[in-house]
Amino acid sequence: MRDPLLDTSVVAVKPSVRQLTFWAFAIVFLVLLIAWAGQWAAHREADFQSDSINRAIEVHALGLRGEAAKYNYLPFTASQHPDVIAALSSPKDLARRQRANRYLEDVNRRAGSDALYAIDLQGTTLTASNWNDPKGFVGESYANRPYFIDAREGRNGQFFGVGKTTGEPGLFLSAPVRHQGVILGVVVVKVSLRQIQETWAKARDPIMLSDAHGIFFLGSNAPWLYQAKTVVSQDDLAWVRQHEVYGARQVFPRVPWSVERTEGQPGYLIRTRINGQSRQFLAVDETLPDLGWTLTVMTDYVAVTRARNRTWMLGGLGACLLILGGLYLQLRERRFAEQRNARRELEVRVRERTHELGEAHAFRKAMEDSLLVGMRARDLEGHIIYVNPALSEITGYRADELIGRLPPYPYWHPDDLEKHWHDNDAMMSGQAALSGFESRVRHRDGHDVHTMVYTAPLIDATGKQSGWMSSVVDISEQKRAEIRQRQHDEQLQHAQRLASLGEMASTLAHELNQPLMALSNFASAAKAFAAQGNQSLLVNSLEEIMAQAQRTAEIVRRIRSFVRQRTQGVENCVIHDVVANVLALLKPEIRVQHARVVTHVQAPLPLVPGDRVLLEQVLLNLVLNSLQAMQNTPVDSRVVEIEATCVGATVFITVADRGPGIAADIAEQLFDPFFTTKVDGLGLGLNICRTIVESHRGHLSFENREGGGVIFTLQLESMS
């Protein structure tokens, strides 16, 4: 006869089909959720990387346009000189050609370009800055070059290619030489992009520039140069060969890329090999229509992969915790059910349950020991009763050194003792935030560890609270990432200052051209007066040359001073000096716009704590926007009014203009990043201005002005 006390079949509790189905669906759901979260994290990281690439593209494009525009004036200026016109009018007059050679040589040396030369209507070079060089251009035919064809037909030409004479690549800019309405020839300047090439070569990730046919001619990865993004058509290939764009090169193979595009994802994925290693890049193309080029900027795709894998790992850890909690609750349910059975069944169940609980405990301990999240249990008095290996790794203290300890614990940071006591009292009283709190601890070896602590009640087998269980997550890497992000934001603010300078570049270039042209004219006059022996007029011409040189040096000094300035941190700023510095920088722009600036600065104004350079940048951007907004306003009404007053402890600075104002349909987007109403604007000015003001605990707002125009108000707190 079977002893009912030993018959375990009487007390065996098997999971129901419903429970198994629930756990199966729960596990499948968690797996799908974790998989989706990983893909979402990867897409989010790809968006971030794409935004970083777009910001880099703006900087690189600005540099390319600046290099191209730097010498735009030179062909036209040289084409107006009498020596060049005389040489093209009388090509057989060797004396005139020699004077033109020396003039072009002097201008080329001063401008810093590679070469400056004049071509007759048959395409043959008559005079050149390198006339005395063994590889000089004099006598060479460039009739098949597009820049010569465009200029001969009366248009300014622009062309990038490999030099027929030197074999070195460069950017060619050309202009027709007109005399009494007739085109006599063409003046060409060759500009090297070597500096941009050297800068790109230091970049961590590839940067490539292709022409209108898709052929890479400039970039950071030399093996990809003179290869094409796609198969070059026969018509394009014939055009390139006809004009000898890239010298003797006749074949342009496809670049060794494998391109993958995903709908809805910014940019596209490139798989390739660099230095024998397989690499993946996220790439974004930017067309530069004014130059006829396409800029391709890439970033390593490993950051996207890491974001997805990190999310999968954290999701797996969270799922393990949920399953562990579910198993624990299920074990409690089964235990309560067993207590309601008869005493005879209970004796058998106790033996079986002891074994099951032992296995469950071992399983739970194995899972807790494998977690990367630190676990700490304390009783109601604050004694530490359990720590897992992850917490020992975070603090550097072994479990036997922590168990039994009361606050203050040895890993509490000595500089944050008051905060530690406050957080401890909140936890022990059950008032800790469910969303957790940050806590800085001191590792045993002395370095700081930033953690996020989550606390929940510890319930014993009877359902009573016996203490507190805390999860401790190491967020030091996240903190370091936040510091890197702040540094990135500071770099973006500096880039905005350069972008604002770029918007003034054309006006400043015009300002420089005037004294430079005057220098050339007075120098020619002085030479003529010296030949005539007219000492009085010669002295006057030399004095004018000195005045124009000083004017040019002052303009260059202001530009270089503005570009090289760096923020010095918080200081006590004098608003009157801030306004004066900004107006000094914008003096050429104000004169070009035929505008006036009226200032009303209350005296005295209290000092304002802040970064003087950043505050000047904000005011410069606002005044520059006002000047540009009044381009279609009658000249008599082009007035910018700057007023600075103080009300209590608050300083108000207003910038008002008489432009068209701001339409209601764009008012809400005015401070959005990359939103702009300018054809060549970046859309960063007002967004970064507001960020700078808010970082000074201030406020930037605007309102339309009665009678037309807009008023921007900058509100800052003073030291009083």
PDB file of N, CA, C and O in Angstrom, residues 271-337:
ATOM      1  N   ARG A 271      28.985  50.400 -48.337  1.00  0.00           N
ATOM      2  CA  ARG A 271      29.891  49.333 -47.897  1.00  0.00           C
ATOM      3  C   ARG A 271      31.095  49.322 -48.837  1.00  0.00           C
ATOM      4  O   ARG A 271      30.927  49.264 -50.058  1.00  0.00           O
ATOM      5  N   THR A 272      32.293  49.353 -48.283  1.00  0.00           N
ATOM      6  CA  THR A 272      33.497  49.419 -49.099  1.00  0.00           C
ATOM      7  C   THR A 272      34.674  48.872 -48.295  1.00  0.00           C
ATOM      8  O   THR A 272      34.498  48.405 -47.155  1.00  0.00           O
ATOM      9  N   ARG A 273      35.857  48.938 -48.872  1.00  0.00           N
ATOM     10  CA  ARG A 273      37.076  48.515 -48.185  1.00  0.00           C
ATOM     11  C   ARG A 273      38.082  49.654 -48.263  1.00  0.00           C
ATOM     12  O   ARG A 273      38.306  50.242 -49.320  1.00  0.00           O
ATOM     13  N   ILE A 274      38.682  49.952 -47.103  1.00  0.00           N
ATOM     14  CA  ILE A 274      39.709  50.987 -47.018  1.00  0.00           C
ATOM     15  C   ILE A 274      40.909  50.382 -46.311  1.00  0.00           C
ATOM     16  O   ILE A 274      40.781  49.848 -45.202  1.00  0.00           O
ATOM     17  N   ASN A 275      42.059  50.457 -46.959  1.00  0.00           N
ATOM     18  CA  ASN A 275      43.294  49.882 -46.419  1.00  0.00           C
ATOM     19  C   ASN A 275      43.127  48.402 -46.088  1.00  0.00           C
ATOM     20  O   ASN A 275      43.613  47.896 -45.072  1.00  0.00           O
ATOM     21  N   GLY A 276      42.364  47.690 -46.921  1.00  0.00           N
ATOM     22  CA  GLY A 276      42.182  46.262 -46.741  1.00  0.00           C
ATOM     23  C   GLY A 276      41.152  45.875 -45.704  1.00  0.00           C
ATOM     24  O   GLY A 276      40.932  44.683 -45.463  1.00  0.00           O
ATOM     25  N   GLN A 277      40.475  46.832 -45.086  1.00  0.00           N
ATOM     26  CA  GLN A 277      39.474  46.547 -44.066  1.00  0.00           C
ATOM     27  C   GLN A 277      38.091  46.912 -44.575  1.00  0.00           C
ATOM     28  O   GLN A 277      37.909  47.933 -45.236  1.00  0.00           O
ATOM     29  N   SER A 278      37.108  46.054 -44.228  1.00  0.00           N
ATOM     30  CA  SER A 278      35.721  46.333 -44.603  1.00  0.00           C
ATOM     31  C   SER A 278      35.191  47.458 -43.728  1.00  0.00           C
ATOM     32  O   SER A 278      35.334  47.435 -42.503  1.00  0.00           O
ATOM     33  N   ARG A 279      34.572  48.443 -44.364  1.00  0.00           N
ATOM     34  CA  ARG A 279      34.023  49.602 -43.640  1.00  0.00           C
ATOM     35  C   ARG A 279      32.611  49.878 -44.132  1.00  0.00           C
ATOM     36  O   ARG A 279      32.252  49.563 -45.274  1.00  0.00           O
ATOM     37  N   GLN A 280      31.813  50.457 -43.217  1.00  0.00           N
ATOM     38  CA  GLN A 280      30.462  50.903 -43.562  1.00  0.00           C
ATOM     39  C   GLN A 280      30.346  52.373 -43.178  1.00  0.00           C
ATOM     40  O   GLN A 280      30.788  52.778 -42.095  1.00  0.00           O
ATOM     41  N   PHE A 281      29.715  53.155 -44.063  1.00  0.00           N
ATOM     42  CA  PHE A 281      29.566  54.581 -43.811  1.00  0.00           C
ATOM     43  C   PHE A 281      28.133  55.006 -44.107  1.00  0.00           C
ATOM     44  O   PHE A 281      27.490  54.464 -45.018  1.00  0.00           O
ATOM     45  N   LEU A 282      27.666  55.987 -43.322  1.00  0.00           N
ATOM     46  CA  LEU A 282      26.428  56.689 -43.646  1.00  0.00           C
ATOM     47  C   LEU A 282      26.810  57.944 -44.419  1.00  0.00           C
ATOM     48  O   LEU A 282      27.597  58.762 -43.938  1.00  0.00           O
ATOM     49  N   ALA A 283      26.301  58.076 -45.649  1.00  0.00           N
ATOM     50  CA  ALA A 283      26.727  59.164 -46.541  1.00  0.00           C
ATOM     51  C   ALA A 283      25.540  60.053 -46.897  1.00  0.00           C
ATOM     52  O   ALA A 283      24.405  59.594 -47.001  1.00  0.00           O
ATOM     53  N   VAL A 284      25.840  61.355 -47.088  1.00  0.00           N
ATOM     54  CA  VAL A 284      24.838  62.343 -47.508  1.00  0.00           C
ATOM     55  C   VAL A 284      25.448  63.171 -48.634  1.00  0.00           C
ATOM     56  O   VAL A 284      26.602  63.615 -48.535  1.00  0.00           O
ATOM     57  N   ASP A 285      24.696  63.342 -49.739  1.00  0.00           N
ATOM     58  CA  ASP A 285      25.141  64.156 -50.872  1.00  0.00           C
ATOM     59  C   ASP A 285      24.531  65.547 -50.774  1.00  0.00           C
ATOM     60  O   ASP A 285      23.369  65.703 -50.386  1.00  0.00           O
ATOM     61  N   GLU A 286      25.305  66.549 -51.163  1.00  0.00           N
ATOM     62  CA  GLU A 286      24.824  67.928 -51.219  1.00  0.00           C
ATOM     63  C   GLU A 286      25.253  68.546 -52.545  1.00  0.00           C
ATOM     64  O   GLU A 286      26.438  68.642 -52.850  1.00  0.00           O
ATOM     65  N   THR A 287      24.260  68.949 -53.363  1.00  0.00           N
ATOM     66  CA  THR A 287      24.557  69.553 -54.657  1.00  0.00           C
ATOM     67  C   THR A 287      24.900  71.027 -54.471  1.00  0.00           C
ATOM     68  O   THR A 287      24.210  71.751 -53.752  1.00  0.00           O
ATOM     69  N   LEU A 288      25.986  71.468 -55.114  1.00  0.00           N
ATOM     70  CA  LEU A 288      26.400  72.872 -55.093  1.00  0.00           C
ATOM     71  C   LEU A 288      26.152  73.441 -56.486  1.00  0.00           C
ATOM     72  O   LEU A 288      27.056  73.467 -57.335  1.00  0.00           O
ATOM     73  N   PRO A 289      24.905  73.882 -56.774  1.00  0.00           N
ATOM     74  CA  PRO A 289      24.565  74.272 -58.153  1.00  0.00           C
ATOM     75  C   PRO A 289      25.381  75.453 -58.660  1.00  0.00           C
ATOM     76  O   PRO A 289      25.646  75.549 -59.852  1.00  0.00           O
ATOM     77  N   ASP A 290      25.787  76.360 -57.762  1.00  0.00           N
ATOM     78  CA  ASP A 290      26.544  77.518 -58.223  1.00  0.00           C
ATOM     79  C   ASP A 290      27.941  77.139 -58.680  1.00  0.00           C
ATOM     80  O   ASP A 290      28.578  77.875 -59.445  1.00  0.00           O
ATOM     81  N   LEU A 291      28.455  75.999 -58.232  1.00  0.00           N
ATOM     82  CA  LEU A 291      29.776  75.534 -58.636  1.00  0.00           C
ATOM     83  C   LEU A 291      29.705  74.378 -59.621  1.00  0.00           C
ATOM     84  O   LEU A 291      30.706  74.010 -60.237  1.00  0.00           O
ATOM     85  N   GLY A 292      28.531  73.732 -59.728  1.00  0.00           N
ATOM     86  CA  GLY A 292      28.389  72.576 -60.612  1.00  0.00           C
ATOM     87  C   GLY A 292      28.980  71.305 -60.032  1.00  0.00           C
ATOM     88  O   GLY A 292      29.294  70.376 -60.767  1.00  0.00           O
ATOM     89  N   TRP A 293      29.147  71.256 -58.723  1.00  0.00           N
ATOM     90  CA  TRP A 293      29.765  70.107 -58.070  1.00  0.00           C
ATOM     91  C   TRP A 293      28.767  69.452 -57.119  1.00  0.00           C
ATOM     92  O   TRP A 293      27.722  70.013 -56.807  1.00  0.00           O
ATOM     93  N   THR A 294      29.139  68.251 -56.625  1.00  0.00           N
ATOM     94  CA  THR A 294      28.350  67.543 -55.612  1.00  0.00           C
ATOM     95  C   THR A 294      29.291  67.119 -54.492  1.00  0.00           C
ATOM     96  O   THR A 294      30.299  66.467 -54.729  1.00  0.00           O
ATOM     97  N   LEU A 295      28.942  67.522 -53.247  1.00  0.00           N
ATOM     98  CA  LEU A 295      29.759  67.217 -52.078  1.00  0.00           C
ATOM     99  C   LEU A 295      29.182  65.997 -51.364  1.00  0.00           C
ATOM    100  O   LEU A 295      27.985  65.951 -51.075  1.00  0.00           O
ATOM    101  N   THR A 296      30.018  64.990 -51.124  1.00  0.00           N
ATOM    102  CA  THR A 296      29.607  63.762 -50.434  1.00  0.00           C
ATOM    103  C   THR A 296      30.394  63.658 -49.129  1.00  0.00           C
ATOM    104  O   THR A 296      31.620  63.590 -49.147  1.00  0.00           O
ATOM    105  N   VAL A 297      29.671  63.690 -47.996  1.00  0.00           N
ATOM    106  CA  VAL A 297      30.298  63.604 -46.674  1.00  0.00           C
ATOM    107  C   VAL A 297      29.810  62.326 -45.999  1.00  0.00           C
ATOM    108  O   VAL A 297      28.625  62.006 -46.053  1.00  0.00           O
ATOM    109  N   MET A 298      30.724  61.582 -45.351  1.00  0.00           N
ATOM    110  CA  MET A 298      30.398  60.292 -44.744  1.00  0.00           C
ATOM    111  C   MET A 298      30.760  60.292 -43.264  1.00  0.00           C
ATOM    112  O   MET A 298      31.591  61.086 -42.810  1.00  0.00           O
ATOM    113  N   THR A 299      30.126  59.397 -42.529  1.00  0.00           N
ATOM    114  CA  THR A 299      30.471  59.151 -41.131  1.00  0.00           C
ATOM    115  C   THR A 299      30.374  57.663 -40.869  1.00  0.00           C
ATOM    116  O   THR A 299      29.600  56.950 -41.510  1.00  0.00           O
ATOM    117  N   ASP A 300      31.197  57.173 -39.944  1.00  0.00           N
ATOM    118  CA  ASP A 300      31.262  55.742 -39.663  1.00  0.00           C
ATOM    119  C   ASP A 300      29.905  55.242 -39.167  1.00  0.00           C
ATOM    120  O   ASP A 300      29.277  55.837 -38.280  1.00  0.00           O
ATOM    121  N   TYR A 301      29.445  54.117 -39.753  1.00  0.00           N
ATOM    122  CA  TYR A 301      28.136  53.543 -39.412  1.00  0.00           C
ATOM    123  C   TYR A 301      28.186  52.749 -38.111  1.00  0.00           C
ATOM    124  O   TYR A 301      27.146  52.297 -37.624  1.00  0.00           O
ATOM    125  N   VAL A 302      29.405  52.616 -37.508  1.00  0.00           N
ATOM    126  CA  VAL A 302      29.510  51.787 -36.309  1.00  0.00           C
ATOM    127  C   VAL A 302      28.708  52.362 -35.154  1.00  0.00           C
ATOM    128  O   VAL A 302      28.226  51.620 -34.290  1.00  0.00           O
ATOM    129  N   ALA A 303      28.531  53.710 -35.104  1.00  0.00           N
ATOM    130  CA  ALA A 303      27.746  54.304 -34.026  1.00  0.00           C
ATOM    131  C   ALA A 303      26.290  53.841 -34.083  1.00  0.00           C
ATOM    132  O   ALA A 303      25.654  53.610 -33.052  1.00  0.00           O
ATOM    133  N   VAL A 304      25.742  53.691 -35.322  1.00  0.00           N
ATOM    134  CA  VAL A 304      24.358  53.213 -35.463  1.00  0.00           C
ATOM    135  C   VAL A 304      24.255  51.766 -34.990  1.00  0.00           C
ATOM    136  O   VAL A 304      23.323  51.384 -34.275  1.00  0.00           O
ATOM    137  N   THR A 305      25.242  50.944 -35.377  1.00  0.00           N
ATOM    138  CA  THR A 305      25.224  49.540 -34.954  1.00  0.00           C
ATOM    139  C   THR A 305      25.336  49.428 -33.444  1.00  0.00           C
ATOM    140  O   THR A 305      24.635  48.623 -32.807  1.00  0.00           O
ATOM    141  N   ARG A 306      26.198  50.243 -32.843  1.00  0.00           N
ATOM    142  CA  ARG A 306      26.344  50.188 -31.389  1.00  0.00           C
ATOM    143  C   ARG A 306      25.053  50.599 -30.686  1.00  0.00           C
ATOM    144  O   ARG A 306      24.693  50.012 -29.662  1.00  0.00           O
ATOM    145  N   ALA A 307      24.361  51.618 -31.205  1.00  0.00           N
ATOM    146  CA  ALA A 307      23.107  52.048 -30.587  1.00  0.00           C
ATOM    147  C   ALA A 307      22.079  50.920 -30.609  1.00  0.00           C
ATOM    148  O   ALA A 307      21.369  50.680 -29.622  1.00  0.00           O
ATOM    149  N   ARG A 308      21.985  50.207 -31.758  1.00  0.00           N
ATOM    150  CA  ARG A 308      21.041  49.085 -31.834  1.00  0.00           C
ATOM    151  C   ARG A 308      21.431  47.963 -30.870  1.00  0.00           C
ATOM    152  O   ARG A 308      20.588  47.455 -30.121  1.00  0.00           O
ATOM    153  N   ASN A 309      22.717  47.587 -30.840  1.00  0.00           N
ATOM    154  CA  ASN A 309      23.147  46.498 -29.962  1.00  0.00           C
ATOM    155  C   ASN A 309      22.989  46.862 -28.493  1.00  0.00           C
ATOM    156  O   ASN A 309      22.630  46.021 -27.661  1.00  0.00           O
ATOM    157  N   ARG A 310      23.269  48.135 -28.148  1.00  0.00           N
ATOM    158  CA  ARG A 310      23.111  48.561 -26.769  1.00  0.00           C
ATOM    159  C   ARG A 310      21.656  48.484 -26.329  1.00  0.00           C
ATOM    160  O   ARG A 310      21.340  48.049 -25.217  1.00  0.00           O
ATOM    161  N   THR A 311      20.757  48.888 -27.229  1.00  0.00           N
ATOM    162  CA  THR A 311      19.335  48.811 -26.892  1.00  0.00           C
ATOM    163  C   THR A 311      18.891  47.364 -26.723  1.00  0.00           C
ATOM    164  O   THR A 311      18.117  47.034 -25.810  1.00  0.00           O
ATOM    165  N   TRP A 312      19.393  46.480 -27.587  1.00  0.00           N
ATOM    166  CA  TRP A 312      19.049  45.062 -27.447  1.00  0.00           C
ATOM    167  C   TRP A 312      19.550  44.508 -26.115  1.00  0.00           C
ATOM    168  O   TRP A 312      18.850  43.741 -25.456  1.00  0.00           O
ATOM    169  N   MET A 313      20.763  44.898 -25.713  1.00  0.00           N
ATOM    170  CA  MET A 313      21.308  44.382 -24.467  1.00  0.00           C
ATOM    171  C   MET A 313      20.495  44.860 -23.267  1.00  0.00           C
ATOM    172  O   MET A 313      20.122  44.068 -22.393  1.00  0.00           O
ATOM    173  N   LEU A 314      20.192  46.189 -23.232  1.00  0.00           N
ATOM    174  CA  LEU A 314      19.404  46.715 -22.121  1.00  0.00           C
ATOM    175  C   LEU A 314      17.996  46.124 -22.115  1.00  0.00           C
ATOM    176  O   LEU A 314      17.433  45.835 -21.053  1.00  0.00           O
ATOM    177  N   GLY A 315      17.411  45.954 -23.313  1.00  0.00           N
ATOM    178  CA  GLY A 315      16.089  45.337 -23.383  1.00  0.00           C
ATOM    179  C   GLY A 315      16.110  43.906 -22.867  1.00  0.00           C
ATOM    180  O   GLY A 315      15.186  43.458 -22.171  1.00  0.00           O
ATOM    181  N   GLY A 316      17.193  43.162 -23.198  1.00  0.00           N
ATOM    182  CA  GLY A 316      17.302  41.793 -22.702  1.00  0.00           C
ATOM    183  C   GLY A 316      17.409  41.746 -21.190  1.00  0.00           C
ATOM    184  O   GLY A 316      16.796  40.900 -20.531  1.00  0.00           O
ATOM    185  N   LEU A 317      18.206  42.694 -20.625  1.00  0.00           N
ATOM    186  CA  LEU A 317      18.319  42.747 -19.174  1.00  0.00           C
ATOM    187  C   LEU A 317      16.977  43.072 -18.527  1.00  0.00           C
ATOM    188  O   LEU A 317      16.593  42.477 -17.512  1.00  0.00           O
ATOM    189  N   GLY A 318      16.255  44.026 -19.105  1.00  0.00           N
ATOM    190  CA  GLY A 318      14.940  44.364 -18.562  1.00  0.00           C
ATOM    191  C   GLY A 318      13.971  43.196 -18.641  1.00  0.00           C
ATOM    192  O   GLY A 318      13.192  42.942 -17.713  1.00  0.00           O
ATOM    193  N   ALA A 319      14.028  42.455 -19.789  1.00  0.00           N
ATOM    194  CA  ALA A 319      13.141  41.301 -19.927  1.00  0.00           C
ATOM    195  C   ALA A 319      13.474  40.235 -18.889  1.00  0.00           C
ATOM    196  O   ALA A 319      12.567  39.596 -18.323  1.00  0.00           O
ATOM    197  N   CYS A 320      14.774  40.052 -18.616  1.00  0.00           N
ATOM    198  CA  CYS A 320      15.163  39.069 -17.590  1.00  0.00           C
ATOM    199  C   CYS A 320      14.612  39.464 -16.222  1.00  0.00           C
ATOM    200  O   CYS A 320      14.137  38.612 -15.454  1.00  0.00           O
ATOM    201  N   LEU A 321      14.679  40.793 -15.922  1.00  0.00           N
ATOM    202  CA  LEU A 321      14.128  41.245 -14.644  1.00  0.00           C
ATOM    203  C   LEU A 321      12.629  41.005 -14.568  1.00  0.00           C
ATOM    204  O   LEU A 321      12.096  40.593 -13.526  1.00  0.00           O
ATOM    205  N   LEU A 322      11.912  41.278 -15.668  1.00  0.00           N
ATOM    206  CA  LEU A 322      10.469  41.048 -15.670  1.00  0.00           C
ATOM    207  C   LEU A 322      10.140  39.568 -15.495  1.00  0.00           C
ATOM    208  O   LEU A 322       9.224  39.192 -14.734  1.00  0.00           O
ATOM    209  N   ILE A 323      10.889  38.716 -16.205  1.00  0.00           N
ATOM    210  CA  ILE A 323      10.641  37.272 -16.077  1.00  0.00           C
ATOM    211  C   ILE A 323      10.951  36.806 -14.664  1.00  0.00           C
ATOM    212  O   ILE A 323      10.213  36.002 -14.072  1.00  0.00           O
ATOM    213  N   LEU A 324      12.054  37.344 -14.096  1.00  0.00           N
ATOM    214  CA  LEU A 324      12.404  36.981 -12.725  1.00  0.00           C
ATOM    215  C   LEU A 324      11.314  37.397 -11.747  1.00  0.00           C
ATOM    216  O   LEU A 324      10.927  36.632 -10.851  1.00  0.00           O
ATOM    217  N   GLY A 325      10.778  38.616 -11.939  1.00  0.00           N
ATOM    218  CA  GLY A 325       9.685  39.057 -11.074  1.00  0.00           C
ATOM    219  C   GLY A 325       8.438  38.211 -11.242  1.00  0.00           C
ATOM    220  O   GLY A 325       7.747  37.882 -10.269  1.00  0.00           O
ATOM    221  N   GLY A 326       8.147  37.848 -12.498  1.00  0.00           N
ATOM    222  CA  GLY A 326       6.987  36.993 -12.734  1.00  0.00           C
ATOM    223  C   GLY A 326       7.142  35.623 -12.108  1.00  0.00           C
ATOM    224  O   GLY A 326       6.191  35.078 -11.515  1.00  0.00           O
ATOM    225  N   LEU A 327       8.366  35.055 -12.238  1.00  0.00           N
ATOM    226  CA  LEU A 327       8.603  33.754 -11.600  1.00  0.00           C
ATOM    227  C   LEU A 327       8.472  33.849 -10.087  1.00  0.00           C
ATOM    228  O   LEU A 327       7.932  32.951  -9.425  1.00  0.00           O
ATOM    229  N   TYR A 328       8.966  34.972  -9.546  1.00  0.00           N
ATOM    230  CA  TYR A 328       8.867  35.144  -8.091  1.00  0.00           C
ATOM    231  C   TYR A 328       7.411  35.227  -7.643  1.00  0.00           C
ATOM    232  O   TYR A 328       7.002  34.600  -6.648  1.00  0.00           O
ATOM    233  N   LEU A 329       6.591  35.982  -8.380  1.00  0.00           N
ATOM    234  CA  LEU A 329       5.168  36.075  -8.023  1.00  0.00           C
ATOM    235  C   LEU A 329       4.472  34.730  -8.187  1.00  0.00           C
ATOM    236  O   LEU A 329       3.592  34.352  -7.383  1.00  0.00           O
ATOM    237  N   GLN A 330       4.855  34.005  -9.228  1.00  0.00           N
ATOM    238  CA  GLN A 330       4.238  32.698  -9.435  1.00  0.00           C
ATOM    239  C   GLN A 330       4.591  31.737  -8.300  1.00  0.00           C
ATOM    240  O   GLN A 330       3.738  30.973  -7.826  1.00  0.00           O
ATOM    241  N   LEU A 331       5.852  31.811  -7.853  1.00  0.00           N
ATOM    242  CA  LEU A 331       6.250  30.961  -6.735  1.00  0.00           C
ATOM    243  C   LEU A 331       5.471  31.312  -5.466  1.00  0.00           C
ATOM    244  O   LEU A 331       5.076  30.425  -4.686  1.00  0.00           O
ATOM    245  N   ARG A 332       5.244  32.600  -5.253  1.00  0.00           N
ATOM    246  CA  ARG A 332       4.457  33.007  -4.078  1.00  0.00           C
ATOM    247  C   ARG A 332       3.024  32.505  -4.166  1.00  0.00           C
ATOM    248  O   ARG A 332       2.438  32.046  -3.175  1.00  0.00           O
ATOM    249  N   GLU A 333       2.441  32.578  -5.361  1.00  0.00           N
ATOM    250  CA  GLU A 333       1.085  32.072  -5.529  1.00  0.00           C
ATOM    251  C   GLU A 333       1.007  30.579  -5.218  1.00  0.00           C
ATOM    252  O   GLU A 333       0.106  30.109  -4.507  1.00  0.00           O
ATOM    253  N   ARG A 334       1.936  29.860  -5.715  1.00  0.00           N
ATOM    254  CA  ARG A 334       1.934  28.419  -5.485  1.00  0.00           C
ATOM    255  C   ARG A 334       2.154  28.107  -4.004  1.00  0.00           C
ATOM    256  O   ARG A 334       1.572  27.161  -3.461  1.00  0.00           O
ATOM    257  N   ARG A 335       2.974  28.916  -3.354  1.00  0.00           N
ATOM    258  CA  ARG A 335       3.207  28.689  -1.918  1.00  0.00           C
ATOM    259  C   ARG A 335       1.948  28.924  -1.104  1.00  0.00           C
ATOM    260  O   ARG A 335       1.631  28.157  -0.183  1.00  0.00           O
ATOM    261  N   PHE A 336       1.201  29.997  -1.410  1.00  0.00           N
ATOM    262  CA  PHE A 336      -0.049  30.254  -0.696  1.00  0.00           C
ATOM    263  C   PHE A 336      -1.067  29.142  -0.945  1.00  0.00           C
ATOM    264  O   PHE A 336      -1.838  28.758  -0.051  1.00  0.00           O
ATOM    265  N   ALA A 337      -1.079  28.604  -2.167  1.00  0.00           N
ATOM    266  CA  ALA A 337      -2.001  27.505  -2.475  1.00  0.00           C
ATOM    267  C   ALA A 337      -1.662  26.255  -1.674  1.00  0.00           C
ATOM    268  O   ALA A 337      -2.555  25.517  -1.217  1.00  0.00           O
TER     269      ALA A 337
END
